[in-house]
mmCIF file of C-alpha atoms in Angstrom:
data_model
loop_
_atom_site.group_PDB
_atom_site.id
_atom_site.type_symbol
_atom_site.label_atom_id
_atom_site.label_comp_id
_atom_site.label_asym_id
_atom_site.label_seq_id
_atom_site.Cartn_x
_atom_site.Cartn_y
_atom_site.Cartn_z
ATOM 1 C CA MET J 16 0.000 0.000 0.000
ATOM 2 C CA THR J 17 2.913 2.378 0.541
ATOM 3 C CA ASN J 18 3.447 2.814 -3.205
ATOM 4 C CA ARG J 19 -0.163 3.656 -3.927
ATOM 5 C CA LYS J 20 -2.490 6.455 -2.980
ATOM 6 C CA ARG J 21 -3.894 5.840 0.463
ATOM 7 C CA PRO J 22 -7.618 5.099 0.422
ATOM 8 C CA LYS J 23 -9.932 7.733 1.838
ATOM 9 C CA VAL J 24 -11.686 6.206 4.843
ATOM 10 C CA TYR J 25 -14.719 7.818 6.469
ATOM 11 C CA ILE J 26 -15.385 6.719 10.055
ATOM 12 C CA THR J 27 -18.862 7.452 11.394
ATOM 13 C CA ARG J 28 -18.211 7.279 15.165
ATOM 14 C CA LYS J 29 -15.424 7.797 17.690
ATOM 15 C CA LEU J 30 -13.256 4.683 17.955
ATOM 16 C CA PRO J 31 -10.607 3.828 20.589
ATOM 17 C CA ASP J 32 -7.566 6.092 20.301
ATOM 18 C CA ALA J 33 -5.260 3.204 19.438
ATOM 19 C CA VAL J 34 -7.505 2.241 16.512
ATOM 20 C CA GLU J 35 -7.860 5.797 15.237
ATOM 21 C CA THR J 36 -4.118 6.374 15.426
ATOM 22 C CA ARG J 37 -3.442 3.288 13.334
ATOM 23 C CA MET J 38 -6.160 4.326 10.874
ATOM 24 C CA ARG J 39 -4.474 7.685 10.379
ATOM 25 C CA GLU J 40 -1.088 6.006 9.903
ATOM 26 C CA LEU J 41 -2.371 3.684 7.196
ATOM 27 C CA PHE J 42 -5.179 5.571 5.473
ATOM 28 C CA ASP J 43 -6.468 9.019 4.660
ATOM 29 C CA ALA J 44 -8.914 8.664 7.541
ATOM 30 C CA GLU J 45 -11.581 11.165 8.542
ATOM 31 C CA LEU J 46 -12.354 10.713 12.234
ATOM 32 C CA ASN J 47 -15.405 11.613 14.302
ATOM 33 C CA VAL J 48 -13.630 13.068 17.319
ATOM 34 C CA ASP J 49 -16.710 14.281 19.212
ATOM 35 C CA ASP J 50 -18.641 11.023 18.546
ATOM 36 C CA LYS J 51 -21.742 12.885 17.391
ATOM 37 C CA PRO J 52 -23.843 10.495 15.275
ATOM 38 C CA ARG J 53 -23.592 11.327 11.595
ATOM 39 C CA THR J 54 -26.687 12.760 9.985
ATOM 40 C CA GLN J 55 -28.140 11.284 6.821
ATOM 41 C CA PRO J 56 -26.898 14.236 4.691
ATOM 42 C CA GLU J 57 -23.404 13.707 6.134
ATOM 43 C CA LEU J 58 -23.526 10.022 5.228
ATOM 44 C CA VAL J 59 -24.694 10.876 1.716
ATOM 45 C CA ALA J 60 -21.779 13.285 1.307
ATOM 46 C CA ALA J 61 -19.391 10.634 2.636
ATOM 47 C CA VAL J 62 -20.418 7.862 0.227
ATOM 48 C CA LYS J 63 -20.001 10.289 -2.686
ATOM 49 C CA THR J 64 -16.349 10.961 -1.864
ATOM 50 C CA ALA J 65 -14.905 8.188 0.319
ATOM 51 C CA ASP J 66 -13.265 4.976 -0.880
ATOM 52 C CA VAL J 67 -14.227 3.190 2.338
ATOM 53 C CA LEU J 68 -17.118 3.753 4.729
ATOM 54 C CA VAL J 69 -16.657 2.523 8.309
ATOM 55 C CA PRO J 70 -20.122 2.560 9.922
ATOM 56 C CA THR J 71 -21.359 1.120 13.200
ATOM 57 C CA VAL J 72 -24.623 -0.551 14.211
ATOM 58 C CA THR J 73 -26.228 2.850 14.826
ATOM 59 C CA ASP J 74 -25.873 3.872 11.162
ATOM 60 C CA ARG J 75 -28.574 2.879 8.674
ATOM 61 C CA ILE J 76 -26.778 2.018 5.462
ATOM 62 C CA ASP J 77 -29.867 1.291 3.400
ATOM 63 C CA ALA J 78 -30.460 0.914 -0.318
ATOM 64 C CA ALA J 79 -31.346 4.597 -0.761
ATOM 65 C CA LEU J 80 -28.026 5.672 0.731
ATOM 66 C CA ILE J 81 -26.007 3.096 -1.188
ATOM 67 C CA GLU J 82 -27.637 4.139 -4.451
ATOM 68 C CA GLN J 83 -26.154 7.608 -3.982
ATOM 69 C CA ALA J 84 -22.613 6.296 -3.547
ATOM 70 C CA GLY J 85 -20.010 7.429 -6.002
ATOM 71 C CA PRO J 86 -18.070 4.952 -8.144
ATOM 72 C CA GLN J 87 -15.035 5.317 -5.880
ATOM 73 C CA LEU J 88 -16.777 3.694 -2.878
ATOM 74 C CA LYS J 89 -15.568 0.112 -2.961
ATOM 75 C CA LEU J 90 -15.818 -1.089 0.622
ATOM 76 C CA ILE J 91 -18.167 -0.789 3.607
ATOM 77 C CA ALA J 92 -16.052 -2.058 6.490
ATOM 78 C CA SER J 93 -18.495 -2.124 9.389
ATOM 79 C CA PHE J 94 -17.263 -1.776 12.941
ATOM 80 C CA SER J 95 -19.733 -4.389 14.167
ATOM 81 C CA ASN J 96 -20.407 -8.076 14.480
ATOM 82 C CA GLY J 97 -23.956 -7.774 13.144
ATOM 83 C CA PHE J 98 -24.717 -6.380 9.717
ATOM 84 C CA ASP J 99 -28.485 -5.971 9.795
ATOM 85 C CA HIS J 100 -27.974 -2.185 9.560
ATOM 86 C CA ILE J 101 -26.537 -2.576 6.047
ATOM 87 C CA ASP J 102 -28.401 -3.522 2.877
ATOM 88 C CA VAL J 103 -25.815 -6.043 1.758
ATOM 89 C CA ASP J 104 -27.731 -6.945 -1.417
ATOM 90 C CA ALA J 105 -27.939 -3.296 -2.485
ATOM 91 C CA ALA J 106 -24.209 -2.943 -1.901
ATOM 92 C CA ALA J 107 -23.495 -6.024 -4.025
ATOM 93 C CA ARG J 108 -25.575 -4.635 -6.873
ATOM 94 C CA LYS J 109 -23.472 -1.491 -6.710
ATOM 95 C CA GLY J 110 -20.238 -3.485 -6.710
ATOM 96 C CA ILE J 111 -19.422 -2.604 -3.103
ATOM 97 C CA THR J 112 -17.919 -5.184 -0.756
ATOM 98 C CA VAL J 113 -19.222 -5.365 2.817
ATOM 99 C CA THR J 114 -17.230 -6.659 5.798
ATOM 100 C CA ASN J 115 -17.890 -7.009 9.520
ATOM 101 C CA THR J 116 -15.945 -7.927 12.665
ATOM 102 C CA PRO J 117 -17.076 -11.418 13.752
ATOM 103 C CA ASN J 118 -15.722 -13.643 16.520
ATOM 104 C CA VAL J 119 -14.483 -10.706 18.589
ATOM 105 C CA LEU J 120 -17.329 -10.027 20.992
ATOM 106 C CA THR J 121 -18.381 -13.589 21.782
ATOM 107 C CA GLU J 122 -16.909 -13.866 25.264
ATOM 108 C CA ASP J 123 -17.753 -10.292 26.310
ATOM 109 C CA THR J 124 -21.400 -10.642 25.269
ATOM 110 C CA ALA J 125 -21.662 -14.052 26.915
ATOM 111 C CA ASP J 126 -20.257 -12.577 30.135
ATOM 112 C CA MET J 127 -22.912 -9.842 30.113
ATOM 113 C CA THR J 128 -25.645 -12.363 29.347
ATOM 114 C CA MET J 129 -24.585 -14.387 32.347
ATOM 115 C CA ALA J 130 -24.493 -11.229 34.468
ATOM 116 C CA LEU J 131 -28.135 -10.535 33.592
ATOM 117 C CA ILE J 132 -29.076 -14.166 34.207
ATOM 118 C CA LEU J 133 -27.745 -13.693 37.745
ATOM 119 C CA ALA J 134 -28.956 -10.120 38.267
ATOM 120 C CA VAL J 135 -32.629 -10.577 37.463
ATOM 121 C CA PRO J 136 -33.632 -13.600 39.606
ATOM 122 C CA ARG J 137 -31.345 -12.541 42.490
ATOM 123 C CA ARG J 138 -32.624 -8.918 42.434
ATOM 124 C CA LEU J 139 -29.093 -7.477 42.414
ATOM 125 C CA VAL J 140 -29.922 -4.019 41.083
ATOM 126 C CA GLU J 141 -32.953 -3.694 43.321
ATOM 127 C CA GLY J 142 -30.869 -4.553 46.363
ATOM 128 C CA ALA J 143 -28.036 -2.199 45.426
ATOM 129 C CA ARG J 144 -30.450 0.698 44.990
ATOM 130 C CA ILE J 145 -31.771 0.293 48.512
ATOM 131 C CA LEU J 146 -28.305 1.075 49.855
ATOM 132 C CA THR J 147 -27.589 3.968 47.476
ATOM 133 C CA ASP J 148 -31.006 5.582 46.932
ATOM 134 C CA LYS J 149 -32.336 5.198 50.492
ATOM 135 C CA PRO J 150 -29.290 5.404 52.763
ATOM 136 C CA GLY J 151 -29.987 4.557 56.367
ATOM 137 C CA GLU J 152 -33.242 2.724 55.666
ATOM 138 C CA TRP J 153 -31.727 -0.770 55.579
ATOM 139 C CA ALA J 154 -32.570 -2.441 58.871
ATOM 140 C CA GLY J 155 -30.112 -5.277 58.430
ATOM 141 C CA TRP J 156 -30.319 -8.929 57.461
ATOM 142 C CA SER J 157 -33.697 -10.649 57.654
ATOM 143 C CA PRO J 158 -34.574 -14.260 56.791
ATOM 144 C CA THR J 159 -37.482 -13.270 54.540
ATOM 145 C CA TRP J 160 -36.348 -9.958 53.073
ATOM 146 C CA MET J 161 -35.320 -9.411 49.408
ATOM 147 C CA LEU J 162 -35.755 -13.052 48.486
ATOM 148 C CA GLY J 163 -34.929 -13.891 44.903
ATOM 149 C CA ARG J 164 -34.828 -17.133 42.957
ATOM 150 C CA ARG J 165 -32.047 -19.707 42.856
ATOM 151 C CA ILE J 166 -30.621 -20.339 39.377
ATOM 152 C CA TRP J 167 -28.692 -23.516 40.207
ATOM 153 C CA GLY J 168 -30.650 -26.528 39.038
ATOM 154 C CA LYS J 169 -32.898 -24.528 36.738
ATOM 155 C CA ARG J 170 -33.349 -24.994 32.974
ATOM 156 C CA ILE J 171 -32.079 -22.375 30.545
ATOM 157 C CA GLY J 172 -33.439 -22.219 27.008
ATOM 158 C CA ILE J 173 -31.023 -20.581 24.568
ATOM 159 C CA ILE J 174 -32.475 -19.177 21.356
ATOM 160 C CA GLY J 175 -29.679 -19.181 18.807
ATOM 161 C CA MET J 176 -26.840 -21.624 19.473
ATOM 162 C CA GLY J 177 -24.136 -19.860 17.503
ATOM 163 C CA ARG J 178 -20.834 -18.733 18.972
ATOM 164 C CA ILE J 179 -22.389 -16.466 21.600
ATOM 165 C CA GLY J 180 -25.177 -18.896 22.469
ATOM 166 C CA THR J 181 -22.643 -21.693 22.917
ATOM 167 C CA ALA J 182 -20.446 -19.462 25.102
ATOM 168 C CA VAL J 183 -23.487 -18.632 27.226
ATOM 169 C CA ALA J 184 -24.284 -22.341 27.518
ATOM 170 C CA ARG J 185 -20.783 -23.119 28.793
ATOM 171 C CA ARG J 186 -21.076 -20.455 31.473
ATOM 172 C CA ALA J 187 -24.585 -21.510 32.411
ATOM 173 C CA LYS J 188 -23.548 -25.147 32.757
ATOM 174 C CA ALA J 189 -20.788 -24.093 35.151
ATOM 175 C CA PHE J 190 -23.472 -22.407 37.280
ATOM 176 C CA GLY J 191 -25.438 -25.643 37.465
ATOM 177 C CA LEU J 192 -28.083 -24.858 34.863
ATOM 178 C CA SER J 193 -29.505 -27.524 32.566
ATOM 179 C CA ILE J 194 -28.930 -26.517 28.937
ATOM 180 C CA HIS J 195 -31.761 -26.496 26.398
ATOM 181 C CA TYR J 196 -31.600 -24.775 23.026
ATOM 182 C CA HIS J 197 -33.495 -23.943 19.858
ATOM 183 C CA ASN J 198 -31.592 -23.333 16.651
ATOM 184 C CA ARG J 199 -32.155 -23.591 12.915
ATOM 185 C CA LYS J 200 -30.197 -26.825 13.076
ATOM 186 C CA ARG J 201 -28.654 -28.953 15.781
ATOM 187 C CA VAL J 202 -25.120 -28.223 16.883
ATOM 188 C CA ASN J 203 -22.556 -30.951 16.378
ATOM 189 C CA PRO J 204 -22.816 -34.007 18.649
ATOM 190 C CA ALA J 205 -19.533 -33.246 20.427
ATOM 191 C CA THR J 206 -20.836 -29.846 21.544
ATOM 192 C CA GLU J 207 -24.157 -31.326 22.632
ATOM 193 C CA ASP J 208 -22.319 -33.978 24.652
ATOM 194 C CA GLU J 209 -19.976 -31.430 26.229
ATOM 195 C CA LEU J 210 -22.875 -29.227 27.319
ATOM 196 C CA GLU J 211 -25.294 -32.096 28.009
ATOM 197 C CA ALA J 212 -27.650 -29.976 25.919
ATOM 198 C CA THR J 213 -31.196 -30.807 24.875
ATOM 199 C CA TYR J 214 -32.222 -29.678 21.389
ATOM 200 C CA TRP J 215 -35.770 -28.497 20.676
ATOM 201 C CA ASP J 216 -36.813 -28.148 17.065
ATOM 202 C CA SER J 217 -40.005 -26.498 18.361
ATOM 203 C CA LEU J 218 -39.385 -23.122 19.983
ATOM 204 C CA ASP J 219 -42.921 -23.163 21.390
ATOM 205 C CA GLN J 220 -42.313 -26.404 23.252
ATOM 206 C CA MET J 221 -39.014 -25.213 24.680
ATOM 207 C CA LEU J 222 -40.422 -21.903 25.921
ATOM 208 C CA ALA J 223 -43.081 -23.714 27.936
ATOM 209 C CA ARG J 224 -40.527 -25.896 29.727
ATOM 210 C CA VAL J 225 -37.580 -23.701 30.723
ATOM 211 C CA ASP J 226 -37.021 -21.328 33.638
ATOM 212 C CA ILE J 227 -34.744 -18.812 31.910
ATOM 213 C CA VAL J 228 -34.797 -17.801 28.240
ATOM 214 C CA SER J 229 -31.664 -16.285 26.710
ATOM 215 C CA VAL J 230 -32.008 -14.578 23.319
ATOM 216 C CA ASN J 231 -28.793 -14.952 21.315
ATOM 217 C CA CYS J 232 -29.922 -15.179 17.684
ATOM 218 C CA PRO J 233 -29.224 -12.548 14.997
ATOM 219 C CA SER J 234 -31.752 -9.972 13.889
ATOM 220 C CA THR J 235 -33.149 -10.927 10.483
ATOM 221 C CA PRO J 236 -36.558 -10.587 8.828
ATOM 222 C CA ALA J 237 -37.242 -14.141 10.014
ATOM 223 C CA THR J 238 -36.479 -13.318 13.666
ATOM 224 C CA PHE J 239 -38.396 -10.031 13.856
ATOM 225 C CA HIS J 240 -40.761 -10.430 16.836
ATOM 226 C CA LEU J 241 -39.775 -14.085 17.015
ATOM 227 C CA LEU J 242 -40.871 -13.834 20.623
ATOM 228 C CA SER J 243 -44.378 -12.624 19.862
ATOM 229 C CA ALA J 244 -47.271 -12.132 22.268
ATOM 230 C CA ARG J 245 -48.372 -15.694 21.539
ATOM 231 C CA ARG J 246 -44.957 -17.165 22.287
ATOM 232 C CA LEU J 247 -44.340 -15.057 25.390
ATOM 233 C CA ALA J 248 -47.655 -16.334 26.733
ATOM 234 C CA LEU J 249 -46.228 -19.861 26.612
ATOM 235 C CA MET J 250 -43.602 -19.051 29.231
ATOM 236 C CA GLN J 251 -44.094 -20.002 32.863
ATOM 237 C CA PRO J 252 -45.072 -17.242 35.316
ATOM 238 C CA THR J 253 -41.906 -18.025 37.310
ATOM 239 C CA SER J 254 -39.617 -17.724 34.279
ATOM 240 C CA TYR J 255 -37.211 -14.970 33.243
ATOM 241 C CA ILE J 256 -36.066 -13.676 29.885
ATOM 242 C CA VAL J 257 -32.699 -12.116 28.994
ATOM 243 C CA ASN J 258 -31.889 -10.392 25.697
ATOM 244 C CA THR J 259 -28.377 -9.324 24.676
ATOM 245 C CA ALA J 260 -28.942 -9.815 20.928
ATOM 246 C CA ARG J 261 -31.260 -7.295 19.234
ATOM 247 C CA GLY J 262 -34.324 -5.547 20.607
ATOM 248 C CA ASP J 263 -36.671 -6.279 17.723
ATOM 249 C CA ILE J 264 -36.465 -10.039 18.279
ATOM 250 C CA ILE J 265 -38.919 -9.550 21.158
ATOM 251 C CA ASP J 266 -42.282 -7.856 20.771
ATOM 252 C CA GLU J 267 -41.530 -5.251 23.425
ATOM 253 C CA ASP J 268 -45.140 -4.194 24.019
ATOM 254 C CA ALA J 269 -46.153 -7.815 24.511
ATOM 255 C CA LEU J 270 -43.263 -8.359 26.925
ATOM 256 C CA ILE J 271 -44.305 -5.314 28.952
ATOM 257 C CA ASN J 272 -47.855 -6.627 29.186
ATOM 258 C CA CYS J 273 -46.663 -10.056 30.334
ATOM 259 C CA LEU J 274 -44.455 -8.507 33.010
ATOM 260 C CA ARG J 275 -47.172 -6.174 34.267
ATOM 261 C CA GLN J 276 -49.676 -9.021 34.446
ATOM 262 C CA GLY J 277 -47.257 -11.357 36.229
ATOM 263 C CA LYS J 278 -47.175 -13.844 33.373
ATOM 264 C CA ILE J 279 -43.363 -13.625 33.340
ATOM 265 C CA ALA J 280 -41.357 -13.102 36.528
ATOM 266 C CA GLY J 281 -38.732 -10.711 35.176
ATOM 267 C CA ALA J 282 -36.481 -9.640 32.334
ATOM 268 C CA GLY J 283 -32.927 -8.466 31.739
ATOM 269 C CA LEU J 284 -32.533 -6.313 28.628
ATOM 270 C CA ASP J 285 -29.361 -4.903 27.119
ATOM 271 C CA VAL J 286 -31.095 -4.042 23.825
ATOM 272 C CA PHE J 287 -34.365 -2.368 22.914
ATOM 273 C CA GLU J 288 -36.754 -2.356 20.010
ATOM 274 C CA ASN J 289 -36.473 1.387 19.316
ATOM 275 C CA GLU J 290 -32.938 2.177 20.446
ATOM 276 C CA PRO J 291 -31.777 4.581 21.688
ATOM 277 C CA ALA J 292 -35.309 5.275 22.927
ATOM 278 C CA VAL J 293 -36.324 3.138 25.891
ATOM 279 C CA ASN J 294 -40.008 2.558 26.472
ATOM 280 C CA PRO J 295 -41.060 4.511 29.620
ATOM 281 C CA LYS J 296 -43.130 1.495 30.667
ATOM 282 C CA LEU J 297 -39.928 -0.557 30.821
ATOM 283 C CA VAL J 298 -38.301 2.133 32.954
ATOM 284 C CA LYS J 299 -41.270 2.003 35.312
ATOM 285 C CA LEU J 300 -40.980 -1.785 35.539
ATOM 286 C CA ALA J 301 -37.267 -1.397 36.260
ATOM 287 C CA ASN J 302 -38.056 0.999 39.105
ATOM 288 C CA GLU J 303 -40.453 -1.627 40.444
ATOM 289 C CA GLY J 304 -37.691 -4.253 40.409
ATOM 290 C CA LYS J 305 -39.186 -6.402 37.663
ATOM 291 C CA VAL J 306 -36.657 -5.577 34.954
ATOM 292 C CA VAL J 307 -32.925 -4.889 34.751
ATOM 293 C CA LEU J 308 -32.049 -2.485 31.939
ATOM 294 C CA LEU J 309 -28.580 -1.901 30.491
ATOM 295 C CA PRO J 310 -27.608 0.599 27.752
ATOM 296 C CA HIS J 311 -26.420 -1.874 25.070
ATOM 297 C CA THR J 312 -23.131 -2.589 26.844
ATOM 298 C CA GLY J 313 -22.919 -6.329 26.238
ATOM 299 C CA SER J 314 -19.787 -5.991 24.126
ATOM 300 C CA ALA J 315 -18.417 -2.840 25.752
ATOM 301 C CA THR J 316 -14.905 -3.783 26.790
ATOM 302 C CA ILE J 317 -11.724 -1.938 25.864
ATOM 303 C CA GLU J 318 -10.170 -5.149 24.602
ATOM 304 C CA GLY J 319 -13.190 -5.979 22.474
ATOM 305 C CA ARG J 320 -13.399 -2.568 20.830
ATOM 306 C CA ILE J 321 -9.701 -2.584 19.968
ATOM 307 C CA ASP J 322 -10.006 -6.088 18.523
ATOM 308 C CA MET J 323 -12.937 -4.879 16.397
ATOM 309 C CA GLY J 324 -10.858 -1.968 15.116
ATOM 310 C CA ASP J 325 -8.006 -4.297 14.232
ATOM 311 C CA LYS J 326 -10.383 -6.408 12.148
ATOM 312 C CA VAL J 327 -11.671 -3.322 10.323
ATOM 313 C CA ILE J 328 -8.101 -2.330 9.506
ATOM 314 C CA ILE J 329 -7.223 -5.832 8.296
ATOM 315 C CA ASN J 330 -10.306 -5.911 6.067
ATOM 316 C CA ILE J 331 -9.432 -2.542 4.513
ATOM 317 C CA ARG J 332 -5.761 -3.379 3.975
ATOM 318 C CA THR J 333 -6.532 -6.791 2.531
ATOM 319 C CA TYR J 334 -9.059 -5.349 0.081
ATOM 320 C CA PHE J 335 -6.730 -2.621 -1.181
ATOM 321 C CA ASP J 336 -3.869 -5.095 -1.442
ATOM 322 C CA GLY J 337 -5.999 -6.857 -4.038
ATOM 323 C CA HIS J 338 -7.216 -9.780 -1.963
ATOM 324 C CA ARG J 339 -10.570 -10.906 -0.619
ATOM 325 C CA PRO J 340 -11.136 -9.490 2.888
ATOM 326 C CA PRO J 341 -11.271 -12.210 5.544
ATOM 327 C CA ASN J 342 -14.591 -11.001 6.964
ATOM 328 C CA ARG J 343 -16.576 -10.388 3.803
ATOM 329 C CA VAL J 344 -20.360 -10.521 4.222
ATOM 330 C CA LEU J 345 -21.952 -12.339 1.306
ATOM 331 C CA PRO J 346 -25.223 -11.112 -0.204
ATOM 332 C CA SER J 347 -28.285 -13.329 -0.039
ATOM 333 C CA ARG J 348 -28.838 -15.863 -2.795
ATOM 334 C CA THR J 349 -32.529 -15.196 -3.239
#
């Protein structure tokens, strides 16, 4: 690359300093120092002049935007594991390659999933708030006060047994949970044996039989509101649901109704259907101790973000060295 013109790279959000420094060393990189989300007109201007667009999950790179790209835009190197924010088919029609950053956030997201699995039944946030929001009101230990639910010995049902779902299963098994899962296809027998996992080809049947549901599948048209009002109604009134995947996989209004009516015991949510907006009814439920809410921090570790940046850089360098990027996202074959 040193003997050729450096590609012009447009980065939509603030990235870790180490990543941005390397970007500036290697490319003609335009940074977003104040981390203000780019407006649609700014994105339009970027795709008309940049050789590479580096968006994040908060940027909608739809067909209308891609259609306005200039002929020089050759690569959309997303700083993300998911790519549902990009119209990959529209990019392919325009001759633009799309890449992502897979296999980086697996362990971090699984850690946060496990944290929510512990936090919701054991009422961790609710208990912590008593000490911080009402100082002096705690009367001390009592045998019947702030009782939660044990997770050891319970059944967890994992929706989506990919890398993250499998990592969650390994953690859950170590905590004494019985592993159940629903996936498009069964995992390999060695993994099933290792996890002592039970496969359910029927999501409905699994939901009715587990104590904790963990959502770990990708967001696709097929998984939109996968957990609908009908399916949520199948869950036991003593069960909990945790979502660290994407908000639109759960029908949020239906979930709120189930929680308010006591049809589900509680929920832990790191993602929301209309991010960054959070439904005020969910906030109210959180204040009542029925929900734990986190601001989409499942993958938010310094190490993870730097690893993501390294993958973006590798994808850009590989492409402009004339090779296929290692993390290319293929268009659909429909």
